[in-house]
């Protein structure tokens, strides 16, 4: 299809937010017949769908900036077209740092989620509450074939699928080409590809940036004030070849490679690699510095690079081999059993509705869509799609399939904070990380129960 034809296609199918939702509802009534949209005497099922406030882009609709806009439109369409019984869907948006407040703290209330959309590294924890229902019975063979195996693997616990993948974002590091040129590091700038540097090259680059950048401008992101963004610091700890986890899924940072990576980070404090007092910074502080041109290297992904245009080059995180590594953040849905079989069935029907519709699956086109059919339709329009797909082989698992990632992260950032402040040696930090994070992992498994 020509580019002109594609634009017409998008315009015909996807209107502005208000027009789109209204047209969807009117079209549903016309298609179903007047009686289907007439008031019903049957008490409607009240479905609660929760979603964290999350930036989102779609290649065919620039009006979409937040994922909750898409979830709300899905909910409106489902409520308007669902024929089994009357249903009303309440979409509740919460902040990224309020997952537990929105989910576990609302259990056994009228605001308990029937459906949750979010990032797996947060939502996978709830699978172990015993309230998240397996979804294998609604995954038709054609849907299973349409989604890559690595995404199904990330969605599966003990042989059953508890999460439905919708999209993924691959995280690498972005570097300011301008700051690299100002520091005389032109030879490390790579155009049109995701590059990788050895640990010696990383050390040289960071030392050079620290020496050559103007006052108030810093080489590399670093932060430890909260668990927000700590998965990127975890990834940096593979820089000396650490596998991070052992074969049992426990932290193994006391091994020489883990200690070496922690030493590399701690030495970077005195060598001027990070903004001062990084232990008191949040990831958003580093994001602001990067956007303001005061930070040379910061985390980016396939969904965020558009804001930087051609000013940013891409490089994998250092280690564990010469190709470096990246991480994938999968986002998708899960269904909760709050004690009402009808609500569970309607919630599963909502998931089937979304995944049975090309219209709604297409709204993942902006990140890396879980659906291969969507990728085929829009891959050429998704920024740097081929680059990130080609880098999937360098993706590492930063969660280790731990049952309580939130508890692990809370312990992790406190240990890194002490490291950055010089309160502990790398060896002491490694021992503390292994002890505290593994205790959280073991406690998570001890408390874990899966839905019957």
C-alpha positions as a Python dict, from the first residue, in 0.01 Angstrom:
ca = {
    (1, 'X'): (0, 0, 0),
    (2, 'X'): (128, 348, -79),
    (3, 'X'): (204, 592, 200),
    (4, 'X'): (-87, 808, 82),
    (5, 'X'): (-315, 507, 90),
    (6, 'X'): (-202, 421, 441),
    (7, 'X'): (-278, 771, 566),
    (8, 'X'): (-628, 752, 422),
    (9, 'X'): (-669, 409, 580),
    (10, 'X'): (-567, 539, 923),
    (11, 'X'): (-793, 843, 892),
    (12, 'X'): (-1092, 632, 797),
    (13, 'X'): (-1044, 384, 1079),
    (14, 'X'): (-918, 602, 1362),
    (15, 'X'): (-1076, 936, 1437),
    (16, 'X'): (-983, 1182, 1707),
    (17, 'X'): (-1032, 1059, 2061),
    (18, 'X'): (-1385, 1197, 2116),
    (19, 'X'): (-1503, 1134, 1764),
    (20, 'X'): (-1357, 787, 1765),
    (21, 'X'): (-1529, 676, 2085),
    (22, 'X'): (-1861, 827, 1980),
    (23, 'X'): (-1846, 672, 1635),
    (24, 'X'): (-1761, 334, 1785),
    (25, 'X'): (-2061, 338, 2017),
    (26, 'X'): (-2303, 456, 1746),
    (27, 'X'): (-2171, 200, 1504),
    (28, 'X'): (-2216, -74, 1762),
    (29, 'X'): (-2581, 17, 1812),
    (30, 'X'): (-2644, 23, 1438),
    (31, 'X'): (-2477, -313, 1390),
    (32, 'X'): (-2645, -485, 1685),
    (33, 'X'): (-2995, -347, 1625),
    (34, 'X'): (-3195, -101, 1832),
    (35, 'X'): (-3305, -361, 2085),
    (36, 'X'): (-2943, -439, 2177),
    (37, 'X'): (-2886, -78, 2284),
    (38, 'X'): (-3218, -35, 2459),
    (39, 'X'): (-3226, -15, 2840),
    (40, 'X'): (-3221, -357, 3006),
    (41, 'X'): (-3405, -464, 3320),
    (42, 'X'): (-3115, -694, 3407),
    (43, 'X'): (-2871, -551, 3662),
    (44, 'X'): (-2548, -462, 3476),
    (45, 'X'): (-2221, -626, 3571),
    (46, 'X'): (-1984, -361, 3703),
    (47, 'X'): (-1631, -421, 3576),
    (48, 'X'): (-1335, -234, 3725),
    (49, 'X'): (-1037, -193, 3492),
    (50, 'X'): (-726, -33, 3640),
    (51, 'X'): (-431, 115, 3452),
    (52, 'X'): (-125, 316, 3564),
    (53, 'X'): (-79, 658, 3408),
    (54, 'X'): (162, 580, 3125),
    (55, 'X'): (280, 769, 2821),
    (56, 'X'): (183, 602, 2496),
    (57, 'X'): (219, 679, 2127),
    (58, 'X'): (44, 535, 1825),
    (59, 'X'): (180, 571, 1475),
    (60, 'X'): (-158, 640, 1318),
    (61, 'X'): (-308, 874, 1580),
    (62, 'X'): (-102, 1161, 1720),
    (63, 'X'): (-382, 1254, 1962),
    (64, 'X'): (-301, 949, 2175),
    (65, 'X'): (-41, 1040, 2438),
    (66, 'X'): (-146, 819, 2733),
    (67, 'X'): (-230, 449, 2738),
    (68, 'X'): (-535, 507, 2960),
    (69, 'X'): (-698, 682, 2664),
    (70, 'X'): (-677, 359, 2468),
    (71, 'X'): (-796, 145, 2761),
    (72, 'X'): (-1095, 375, 2813),
    (73, 'X'): (-1190, 351, 2445),
    (74, 'X'): (-1159, -29, 2458),
    (75, 'X'): (-1384, -33, 2764),
    (76, 'X'): (-1645, 192, 2602),
    (77, 'X'): (-1653, -21, 2290),
    (78, 'X'): (-1683, -342, 2489),
    (79, 'X'): (-1967, -208, 2705),
    (80, 'X'): (-2152, -89, 2395),
    (81, 'X'): (-2123, -415, 2201),
    (82, 'X'): (-2123, -690, 2466),
    (83, 'X'): (-2435, -902, 2409),
    (84, 'X'): (-2421, -1163, 2688),
    (85, 'X'): (-2554, -924, 2954),
    (86, 'X'): (-2553, -552, 3039),
    (87, 'X'): (-2213, -435, 3153),
    (88, 'X'): (-2068, -108, 3274),
    (89, 'X'): (-1692, -64, 3279),
    (90, 'X'): (-1521, 173, 3519),
    (91, 'X'): (-1165, 262, 3420),
    (92, 'X'): (-953, 381, 3714),
    (93, 'X'): (-617, 546, 3648),
    (94, 'X'): (-347, 544, 3916),
    (95, 'X'): (8, 674, 3939),
    (96, 'X'): (308, 456, 3856),
    (97, 'X'): (430, 449, 4216),
    (98, 'X'): (91, 337, 4351),
    (99, 'X'): (56, -18, 4221),
    (100, 'X'): (-2, -176, 4562),
    (101, 'X'): (-240, 100, 4667),
    (102, 'X'): (-442, 40, 4352),
    (103, 'X'): (-432, -338, 4359),
    (104, 'X'): (-371, -533, 4679),
    (105, 'X'): (-488, -254, 4910),
    (106, 'X'): (-823, -250, 4725),
    (107, 'X'): (-890, -623, 4751),
    (108, 'X'): (-1234, -703, 4898),
    (109, 'X'): (-1367, -355, 4820),
    (110, 'X'): (-1590, -235, 4538),
    (111, 'X'): (-1279, -85, 4373),
    (112, 'X'): (-1087, -412, 4349),
    (113, 'X'): (-963, -457, 3991),
    (114, 'X'): (-1130, -714, 3771),
    (115, 'X'): (-878, -633, 3499),
    (116, 'X'): (-535, -475, 3539),
    (117, 'X'): (-319, -338, 3259),
    (118, 'X'): (44, -265, 3339),
    (119, 'X'): (409, -358, 3316),
    (120, 'X'): (489, -719, 3393),
    (121, 'X'): (771, -638, 3632),
    (122, 'X'): (502, -489, 3856),
    (123, 'X'): (195, -695, 3771),
    (124, 'X'): (365, -1036, 3777),
    (125, 'X'): (384, -1001, 4156),
    (126, 'X'): (5, -1024, 4179),
    (127, 'X'): (-3, -1363, 4010),
    (128, 'X'): (127, -1499, 4342),
    (129, 'X'): (-165, -1359, 4542),
    (130, 'X'): (-387, -1643, 4421),
    (131, 'X'): (-638, -1395, 4274),
    (132, 'X'): (-509, -1375, 3917),
    (133, 'X'): (-681, -1633, 3698),
    (134, 'X'): (-506, -1833, 3423),
    (135, 'X'): (-615, -1738, 3073),
    (136, 'X'): (-519, -2044, 2869),
    (137, 'X'): (-886, -2122, 2800),
    (138, 'X'): (-930, -1798, 2601),
    (139, 'X'): (-608, -1823, 2399),
    (140, 'X'): (-710, -1962, 2062),
    (141, 'X'): (-445, -2134, 1846),
    (142, 'X'): (-432, -1843, 1601),
    (143, 'X'): (-372, -1596, 1885),
    (144, 'X'): (-98, -1810, 2033),
    (145, 'X'): (69, -1830, 1692),
    (146, 'X'): (39, -1453, 1645),
    (147, 'X'): (250, -1373, 1954),
    (148, 'X'): (622, -1450, 1979),
    (149, 'X'): (729, -1732, 2208),
    (150, 'X'): (950, -1507, 2422),
    (151, 'X'): (643, -1303, 2514),
    (152, 'X'): (441, -1612, 2604),
    (153, 'X'): (736, -1728, 2815),
    (154, 'X'): (729, -1399, 3005),
    (155, 'X'): (355, -1442, 3058),
    (156, 'X'): (365, -1797, 3191),
    (157, 'X'): (400, -1920, 3550),
    (158, 'X'): (430, -2291, 3619),
    (159, 'X'): (296, -2382, 3278),
    (160, 'X'): (-10, -2155, 3273),
    (161, 'X'): (-57, -1812, 3114),
    (162, 'X'): (-154, -1551, 3373),
    (163, 'X'): (-72, -1238, 3175),
    (164, 'X'): (-170, -1135, 2822),
    (165, 'X'): (109, -951, 2639),
    (166, 'X'): (0, -640, 2451),
    (167, 'X'): (324, -457, 2373),
    (168, 'X'): (689, -435, 2471),
    (169, 'X'): (948, -160, 2506),
    (170, 'X'): (1314, -243, 2468),
    (171, 'X'): (1551, -40, 2682),
    (172, 'X'): (1901, 56, 2573),
    (173, 'X'): (2110, 364, 2643),
    (174, 'X'): (2099, 685, 2442),
    (175, 'X'): (2396, 918, 2416),
    (176, 'X'): (2404, 1282, 2313),
    (177, 'X'): (2591, 1308, 1985),
    (178, 'X'): (2658, 1676, 2050),
    (179, 'X'): (2818, 1614, 2389),
    (180, 'X'): (3023, 1328, 2248),
    (181, 'X'): (3155, 1552, 1972),
    (182, 'X'): (3235, 1829, 2220),
    (183, 'X'): (3437, 1575, 2422),
    (184, 'X'): (3625, 1451, 2112),
    (185, 'X'): (3451, 1113, 2113),
    (186, 'X'): (3335, 1126, 1752),
    (187, 'X'): (3468, 778, 1674),
    (188, 'X'): (3217, 621, 1911),
    (189, 'X'): (2916, 776, 1737),
    (190, 'X'): (2734, 514, 1529),
    (191, 'X'): (2461, 613, 1285),
    (192, 'X'): (2158, 394, 1220),
    (193, 'X'): (2242, 108, 1456),
    (194, 'X'): (2253, 3, 1819),
    (195, 'X'): (2621, -25, 1898),
    (196, 'X'): (2813, -181, 2190),
    (197, 'X'): (3130, -83, 2376),
    (198, 'X'): (3366, -296, 2580),
    (199, 'X'): (3400, -218, 2949),
    (200, 'X'): (3741, -61, 2883),
    (201, 'X'): (3581, 159, 2618),
    (202, 'X'): (3303, 253, 2857),
    (203, 'X'): (3558, 353, 3120),
    (204, 'X'): (3752, 561, 2866),
    (205, 'X'): (3435, 730, 2741),
    (206, 'X'): (3310, 816, 3089),
    (207, 'X'): (3651, 946, 3201),
    (208, 'X'): (3677, 1159, 2887),
    (209, 'X'): (3328, 1301, 2932),
    (210, 'X'): (3399, 1380, 3297),
    (211, 'X'): (3712, 1570, 3196),
    (212, 'X'): (3577, 1751, 2889),
    (213, 'X'): (3214, 1835, 2960),
    (214, 'X'): (3134, 2185, 3086),
    (215, 'X'): (3058, 2242, 3452),
    (216, 'X'): (2707, 2126, 3541),
    (217, 'X'): (2700, 1858, 3271),
    (218, 'X'): (2756, 1493, 3358),
    (219, 'X'): (2844, 1169, 3176),
    (220, 'X'): (2601, 899, 3293),
    (221, 'X'): (2267, 862, 3470),
    (222, 'X'): (2268, 736, 3828),
    (223, 'X'): (2005, 746, 4102),
    (224, 'X'): (1896, 554, 4411),
    (225, 'X'): (1641, 765, 4599),
    (226, 'X'): (1361, 516, 4532),
    (227, 'X'): (1294, 191, 4344),
    (228, 'X'): (1179, 387, 4038),
    (229, 'X'): (1402, 296, 3744),
    (230, 'X'): (1623, 67, 3949),
    (231, 'X'): (1596, -208, 3687),
    (232, 'X'): (1837, -3, 3474),
    (233, 'X'): (2090, 4, 3758),
    (234, 'X'): (2045, -373, 3789),
    (235, 'X'): (2131, -403, 3423),
    (236, 'X'): (2450, -201, 3471),
    (237, 'X'): (2560, -463, 3724),
    (238, 'X'): (2614, -707, 3437),
    (239, 'X'): (2893, -484, 3307),
    (240, 'X'): (3177, -713, 3419),
    (241, 'X'): (3011, -1032, 3296),
    (242, 'X'): (2780, -1110, 3587),
    (243, 'X'): (2474, -1324, 3513),
    (244, 'X'): (2312, -1141, 3807),
    (245, 'X'): (2101, -1445, 3901),
    (246, 'X'): (2216, -1798, 3976),
    (247, 'X'): (2052, -2112, 3841),
    (248, 'X'): (1789, -2103, 4118),
    (249, 'X'): (1675, -1749, 4037),
    (250, 'X'): (1853, -1588, 4333),
    (251, 'X'): (2088, -1288, 4330),
    (252, 'X'): (2452, -1390, 4279),
    (253, 'X'): (2631, -1056, 4302),
    (254, 'X'): (2888, -1176, 4556),
    (255, 'X'): (3062, -1358, 4275),
    (256, 'X'): (3371, -1177, 4137),
    (257, 'X'): (3189, -1038, 3833),
    (258, 'X'): (2917, -884, 4047),
    (259, 'X'): (3164, -728, 4292),
    (260, 'X'): (3366, -589, 3999),
    (261, 'X'): (3057, -420, 3857),
    (262, 'X'): (2970, -267, 4193),
    (263, 'X'): (3328, -141, 4227),
    (264, 'X'): (3308, 8, 3876),
    (265, 'X'): (3000, 205, 3980),
    (266, 'X'): (3141, 316, 4315),
    (267, 'X'): (3466, 433, 4156),
    (268, 'X'): (3258, 631, 3910),
    (269, 'X'): (3138, 854, 4193),
    (270, 'X'): (3490, 988, 4261),
    (271, 'X'): (3572, 997, 3890),
    (272, 'X'): (3283, 1234, 3822),
    (273, 'X'): (3075, 1002, 3607),
    (274, 'X'): (2742, 1081, 3771),
    (275, 'X'): (2547, 1386, 3884),
    (276, 'X'): (2655, 1478, 4239),
    (277, 'X'): (2478, 1304, 4526),
    (278, 'X'): (2313, 1060, 4289),
    (279, 'X'): (2191, 864, 4591),
    (280, 'X'): (1931, 1138, 4638),
    (281, 'X'): (1818, 1148, 4275),
    (282, 'X'): (1517, 987, 4109),
    (283, 'X'): (1525, 853, 3754),
    (284, 'X'): (1308, 1148, 3650),
    (285, 'X'): (1580, 1386, 3770),
    (286, 'X'): (1822, 1222, 3527),
    (287, 'X'): (1561, 1232, 3252),
    (288, 'X'): (1526, 1608, 3302),
    (289, 'X'): (1904, 1654, 3287),
    (290, 'X'): (1923, 1454, 2965),
    (291, 'X'): (1645, 1652, 2800),
    (292, 'X'): (1816, 1974, 2907),
    (293, 'X'): (2149, 1869, 2753),
    (294, 'X'): (2317, 1829, 3093),
    (295, 'X'): (2358, 1451, 3083),
    (296, 'X'): (2544, 1265, 2811),
    (297, 'X'): (2403, 911, 2853),
    (298, 'X'): (2056, 810, 2967),
    (299, 'X'): (1812, 522, 2925),
    (300, 'X'): (1590, 530, 2617),
    (301, 'X'): (1361, 282, 2448),
    (302, 'X'): (1186, 234, 2117),
    (303, 'X'): (888, 435, 2240),
    (304, 'X'): (1082, 735, 2377),
    (305, 'X'): (1349, 798, 2114),
    (306, 'X'): (1116, 1000, 1891),
    (307, 'X'): (1134, 1293, 2132),
    (308, 'X'): (1508, 1326, 2063),
    (309, 'X'): (1510, 1300, 1684),
    (310, 'X'): (1856, 1250, 1535),
    (311, 'X'): (2037, 1404, 1833),
    (312, 'X'): (2078, 1073, 2016),
    (313, 'X'): (2278, 760, 1931),
    (314, 'X'): (2196, 414, 2068),
    (315, 'X'): (2419, 176, 2261),
    (316, 'X'): (2355, -139, 2461),
    (317, 'X'): (2424, -153, 2833),
    (318, 'X'): (2776, -282, 2905),
    (319, 'X'): (2825, -659, 2945),
    (320, 'X'): (2802, -945, 2983),
    (321, 'X'): (2971, -997, 2643),
    (322, 'X'): (3101, -785, 2356),
    (323, 'X'): (2748, -720, 2226),
    (324, 'X'): (2632, -568, 2554),
    (325, 'X'): (2277, -617, 2677),
    (326, 'X'): (1931, -466, 2671),
    (327, 'X'): (1609, -525, 2861),
    (328, 'X'): (1252, -573, 2752),
    (329, 'X'): (956, -435, 2944),
    (330, 'X'): (640, -624, 2852),
    (331, 'X'): (301, -467, 2922),
    (332, 'X'): (-34, -639, 2914),
    (333, 'X'): (-347, -750, 3096),
    (334, 'X'): (-444, -982, 3380),
    (335, 'X'): (-781, -1085, 3524),
    (336, 'X'): (-861, -1104, 3896),
    (337, 'X'): (-1104, -1332, 4077),
    (338, 'X'): (-1279, -1120, 4338),
    (339, 'X'): (-1525, -1391, 4435),
    (340, 'X'): (-1785, -1344, 4164),
    (341, 'X'): (-1784, -1596, 3879),
    (342, 'X'): (-1989, -1372, 3651),
    (343, 'X'): (-1743, -1083, 3685),
    (344, 'X'): (-1452, -1318, 3613),
    (345, 'X'): (-1624, -1442, 3297),
    (346, 'X'): (-1707, -1090, 3180),
    (347, 'X'): (-1348, -980, 3250),
    (348, 'X'): (-1217, -1271, 3043),
    (349, 'X'): (-1465, -1179, 2769),
    (350, 'X'): (-1321, -827, 2775),
    (351, 'X'): (-972, -968, 2717),
    (352, 'X'): (-1105, -1190, 2435),
    (353, 'X'): (-1276, -884, 2287),
    (354, 'X'): (-951, -685, 2280),
    (355, 'X'): (-739, -968, 2137),
    (356, 'X'): (-1005, -1065, 1885),
    (357, 'X'): (-1006, -717, 1731),
    (358, 'X'): (-742, -590, 1490),
    (359, 'X'): (-871, -243, 1572),
    (360, 'X'): (-765, -264, 1936),
    (361, 'X'): (-450, -465, 1879),
    (362, 'X'): (-337, -198, 1633),
    (363, 'X'): (-312, 55, 1917),
    (364, 'X'): (6, -121, 2029),
    (365, 'X'): (174, 11, 1713),
    (366, 'X'): (405, 272, 1857),
    (367, 'X'): (592, 39, 2087),
    (368, 'X'): (682, -318, 1982),
    (369, 'X'): (341, -482, 1932),
    (370, 'X'): (289, -828, 2080),
    (371, 'X'): (86, -920, 1775),
    (372, 'X'): (297, -1015, 1476),
    (373, 'X'): (9, -919, 1247),
    (374, 'X'): (18, -565, 1386),
    (375, 'X'): (395, -557, 1341),
    (376, 'X'): (352, -658, 977),
    (377, 'X'): (98, -382, 920),
    (378, 'X'): (283, -101, 1095),
    (379, 'X'): (643, -208, 1145),
    (380, 'X'): (771, 26, 877),
    (381, 'X'): (605, 321, 1055),
    (382, 'X'): (723, 239, 1408),
    (383, 'X'): (1041, 437, 1485),
    (384, 'X'): (1357, 222, 1473),
    (385, 'X'): (1143, -94, 1471),
    (386, 'X'): (1398, -301, 1276),
    (387, 'X'): (1684, -184, 1500),
    (388, 'X'): (1515, -298, 1819),
    (389, 'X'): (1382, -622, 1674),
    (390, 'X'): (1733, -699, 1554),
    (391, 'X'): (1861, -640, 1908),
    (392, 'X'): (1624, -887, 2079),
    (393, 'X'): (1903, -1144, 2096),
    (394, 'X'): (2088, -919, 2343),
    (395, 'X'): (1793, -885, 2581),
    (396, 'X'): (1846, -1019, 2936),
    (397, 'X'): (1583, -1106, 3196),
    (398, 'X'): (1611, -850, 3475),
    (399, 'X'): (1335, -1000, 3692),
    (400, 'X'): (1463, -1356, 3723),
    (401, 'X'): (1097, -1462, 3755),
    (402, 'X'): (1101, -1352, 4118),
    (403, 'X'): (760, -1379, 4290),
    (404, 'X'): (775, -1036, 4456),
    (405, 'X'): (967, -790, 4243),
    (406, 'X'): (840, -492, 4444),
    (407, 'X'): (995, -622, 4768),
    (408, 'X'): (1319, -706, 4588),
    (409, 'X'): (1342, -358, 4439),
    (410, 'X'): (1280, -192, 4773),
    (411, 'X'): (1580, -377, 4918),
    (412, 'X'): (1792, -321, 4607),
    (413, 'X'): (1784, 58, 4586),
    (414, 'X'): (1874, 98, 4954),
    (415, 'X'): (2189, -110, 4905),
    (416, 'X'): (2288, 91, 4598),
    (417, 'X'): (2224, 411, 4793),
    (418, 'X'): (2476, 301, 5056),
    (419, 'X'): (2725, 211, 4781),
    (420, 'X'): (2701, 554, 4618),
    (421, 'X'): (2741, 726, 4955),
    (422, 'X'): (3055, 523, 5029),
    (423, 'X'): (2901, 370, 5341),
    (424, 'X'): (2989, 18, 5224),
    (425, 'X'): (3256, -147, 5013),
    (426, 'X'): (3162, -323, 4689),
    (427, 'X'): (3206, -656, 4868),
    (428, 'X'): (2979, -547, 5153),
    (429, 'X'): (2722, -413, 4908),
    (430, 'X'): (2724, -741, 4712),
    (431, 'X'): (2675, -941, 5031),
    (432, 'X'): (2390, -714, 5143),
    (433, 'X'): (2221, -732, 4803),
    (434, 'X'): (2239, -1111, 4799),
    (435, 'X'): (2118, -1142, 5157),
    (436, 'X'): (1833, -890, 5149),
    (437, 'X'): (1707, -945, 4796),
    (438, 'X'): (1725, -1323, 4828),
    (439, 'X'): (1535, -1301, 5157),
    (440, 'X'): (1263, -1108, 4971),
    (441, 'X'): (1263, -1370, 4696),
    (442, 'X'): (1235, -1656, 4947),
    (443, 'X'): (961, -1478, 5138),
    (444, 'X'): (779, -1423, 4810),
    (445, 'X'): (790, -1793, 4729),
    (446, 'X'): (684, -1885, 5082),
    (447, 'X'): (378, -1659, 5050),
    (448, 'X'): (306, -1749, 4687),
    (449, 'X'): (-11, -1923, 4588),
    (450, 'X'): (-156, -1956, 4241),
    (451, 'X'): (-523, -1948, 4147),
    (452, 'X'): (-685, -2290, 4161),
}
